[in-house]
mmCIF file of C-alpha atoms in Angstrom:
data_model
loop_
_atom_site.group_PDB
_atom_site.id
_atom_site.type_symbol
_atom_site.label_atom_id
_atom_site.label_comp_id
_atom_site.label_asym_id
_atom_site.label_seq_id
_atom_site.Cartn_x
_atom_site.Cartn_y
_atom_site.Cartn_z
ATOM 1 C CA UNK A 1 100.309 100.034 89.009
ATOM 2 C CA UNK A 2 100.793 100.847 92.684
ATOM 3 C CA UNK A 3 97.728 100.527 94.879
ATOM 4 C CA UNK A 4 97.271 103.296 97.418
ATOM 5 C CA UNK A 5 94.940 102.718 100.360
ATOM 6 C CA UNK A 6 93.005 105.075 102.561
ATOM 7 C CA UNK A 7 92.312 103.702 106.042
ATOM 8 C CA UNK A 8 88.983 104.325 107.761
ATOM 9 C CA UNK A 9 88.271 103.530 111.410
ATOM 10 C CA UNK A 10 85.266 104.198 113.613
ATOM 11 C CA UNK A 11 84.040 103.411 117.068
ATOM 12 C CA UNK A 12 80.489 103.879 118.214
ATOM 13 C CA UNK A 13 80.175 104.196 121.952
ATOM 14 C CA UNK A 14 81.496 106.189 124.873
ATOM 15 C CA UNK A 15 82.712 102.892 126.385
ATOM 16 C CA UNK A 16 85.239 102.654 123.585
ATOM 17 C CA UNK A 17 87.847 105.366 123.134
ATOM 18 C CA UNK A 18 90.478 106.748 120.787
ATOM 19 C CA UNK A 19 92.651 103.691 121.509
ATOM 20 C CA UNK A 20 90.099 101.750 119.487
ATOM 21 C CA UNK A 21 90.889 103.981 116.491
ATOM 22 C CA UNK A 22 94.640 103.538 117.070
ATOM 23 C CA UNK A 23 94.227 99.750 117.274
ATOM 24 C CA UNK A 24 92.157 99.665 114.092
ATOM 25 C CA UNK A 25 94.767 101.738 112.241
ATOM 26 C CA UNK A 26 97.589 99.503 113.512
ATOM 27 C CA UNK A 27 95.708 96.399 112.379
ATOM 28 C CA UNK A 28 94.923 97.971 109.005
ATOM 29 C CA UNK A 29 98.572 98.929 108.497
ATOM 30 C CA UNK A 30 99.457 95.241 108.867
ATOM 31 C CA UNK A 31 96.770 94.284 106.346
ATOM 32 C CA UNK A 32 98.052 96.920 103.914
ATOM 33 C CA UNK A 33 101.584 95.541 104.232
ATOM 34 C CA UNK A 34 100.304 91.989 103.687
ATOM 35 C CA UNK A 35 98.694 93.015 100.385
ATOM 36 C CA UNK A 36 101.484 95.372 99.292
ATOM 37 C CA UNK A 37 99.330 98.484 99.556
ATOM 38 C CA UNK A 38 100.892 101.906 99.924
ATOM 39 C CA UNK A 39 99.547 103.999 102.826
ATOM 40 C CA UNK A 40 100.025 107.626 103.790
ATOM 41 C CA UNK A 41 99.025 109.125 107.166
ATOM 42 C CA UNK A 42 97.200 111.892 105.257
ATOM 43 C CA UNK A 43 94.737 109.197 104.233
ATOM 44 C CA UNK A 44 93.835 107.970 107.718
ATOM 45 C CA UNK A 45 90.210 108.910 108.350
ATOM 46 C CA UNK A 46 88.103 108.265 111.431
ATOM 47 C CA UNK A 47 84.941 109.077 113.339
ATOM 48 C CA UNK A 48 84.797 108.758 117.104
ATOM 49 C CA UNK A 49 81.746 107.815 119.179
ATOM 50 C CA UNK A 50 79.531 107.698 116.074
ATOM 51 C CA UNK A 51 77.042 105.001 115.199
ATOM 52 C CA UNK A 52 77.214 103.203 111.859
ATOM 53 C CA UNK A 53 73.429 103.239 111.551
ATOM 54 C CA UNK A 54 73.550 106.648 109.878
ATOM 55 C CA UNK A 55 75.916 108.717 107.766
ATOM 56 C CA UNK A 56 74.939 111.852 109.720
ATOM 57 C CA UNK A 57 77.508 113.444 112.045
ATOM 58 C CA UNK A 58 80.388 111.482 110.530
ATOM 59 C CA UNK A 59 82.651 114.104 108.953
ATOM 60 C CA UNK A 60 85.614 111.717 108.804
ATOM 61 C CA UNK A 61 83.632 109.633 106.331
ATOM 62 C CA UNK A 62 81.241 111.989 104.579
ATOM 63 C CA UNK A 63 83.476 115.050 104.286
ATOM 64 C CA UNK A 64 87.087 113.935 104.564
ATOM 65 C CA UNK A 65 87.146 110.422 103.067
ATOM 66 C CA UNK A 66 84.637 111.149 100.303
ATOM 67 C CA UNK A 67 86.401 114.424 99.512
ATOM 68 C CA UNK A 68 89.763 112.703 99.130
ATOM 69 C CA UNK A 69 88.087 109.980 97.044
ATOM 70 C CA UNK A 70 86.621 112.576 94.688
ATOM 71 C CA UNK A 71 90.084 114.117 94.333
ATOM 72 C CA UNK A 72 91.486 110.698 93.325
ATOM 73 C CA UNK A 73 93.993 110.498 96.184
ATOM 74 C CA UNK A 74 93.761 106.688 96.576
ATOM 75 C CA UNK A 75 92.244 103.665 94.867
ATOM 76 C CA UNK A 76 91.384 101.413 97.831
ATOM 77 C CA UNK A 77 89.523 102.035 101.065
ATOM 78 C CA UNK A 78 90.690 99.649 103.761
ATOM 79 C CA UNK A 79 88.387 98.999 106.727
ATOM 80 C CA UNK A 80 88.396 96.449 109.521
ATOM 81 C CA UNK A 81 84.907 95.349 108.448
ATOM 82 C CA UNK A 82 82.430 96.980 106.093
ATOM 83 C CA UNK A 83 80.202 97.788 109.077
ATOM 84 C CA UNK A 84 82.820 100.411 109.997
ATOM 85 C CA UNK A 85 81.483 102.316 106.974
ATOM 86 C CA UNK A 86 77.803 101.591 107.593
ATOM 87 C CA UNK A 87 75.478 99.000 109.039
ATOM 88 C CA UNK A 88 72.630 100.311 106.905
ATOM 89 C CA UNK A 89 72.635 98.407 103.599
ATOM 90 C CA UNK A 90 71.177 101.350 101.669
ATOM 91 C CA UNK A 91 73.893 103.692 102.990
ATOM 92 C CA UNK A 92 76.612 101.120 102.282
ATOM 93 C CA UNK A 93 75.301 100.695 98.739
ATOM 94 C CA UNK A 94 75.222 104.503 98.305
ATOM 95 C CA UNK A 95 78.841 104.756 99.481
ATOM 96 C CA UNK A 96 79.933 101.833 97.295
ATOM 97 C CA UNK A 97 78.381 103.510 94.238
ATOM 98 C CA UNK A 98 80.237 106.769 94.985
ATOM 99 C CA UNK A 99 83.522 104.906 95.299
ATOM 100 C CA UNK A 100 82.865 102.678 92.288
ATOM 101 C CA UNK A 101 82.292 105.799 90.189
ATOM 102 C CA UNK A 102 85.849 106.849 91.098
ATOM 103 C CA UNK A 103 87.249 103.338 90.480
ATOM 104 C CA UNK A 104 87.905 102.865 94.203
ATOM 105 C CA UNK A 105 87.529 99.425 95.775
ATOM 106 C CA UNK A 106 86.495 98.697 99.358
ATOM 107 C CA UNK A 107 88.706 96.115 101.059
ATOM 108 C CA UNK A 108 88.430 94.656 104.535
ATOM 109 C CA UNK A 109 90.998 92.690 106.508
ATOM 110 C CA UNK A 110 90.416 89.688 104.225
ATOM 111 C CA UNK A 111 91.173 91.658 101.063
ATOM 112 C CA UNK A 112 88.957 92.770 98.195
#
């Protein structure tokens, strides 16, 4: 069975910029190729200048990525590090449970 990955990138401060998102996506594309994962630009999700300490004000994650997950559009979420999703363990657990319920795995640059 083919594994399809959604890519999620985030940066948190005004010091960083959209190039940080582009770099994260470029790095994640290399990781996807390394593991033989299929990617589609429709499944590139991001939040700019948003902290990972809360899920609030992060529509790329909470609306777009979760929405596509609920529609079954991919089976892996690929992130640079899991702290791109959340630094709050309770929020990360909540997200992981949502994804697990859809049989979606979270992978970072080191794999599953």
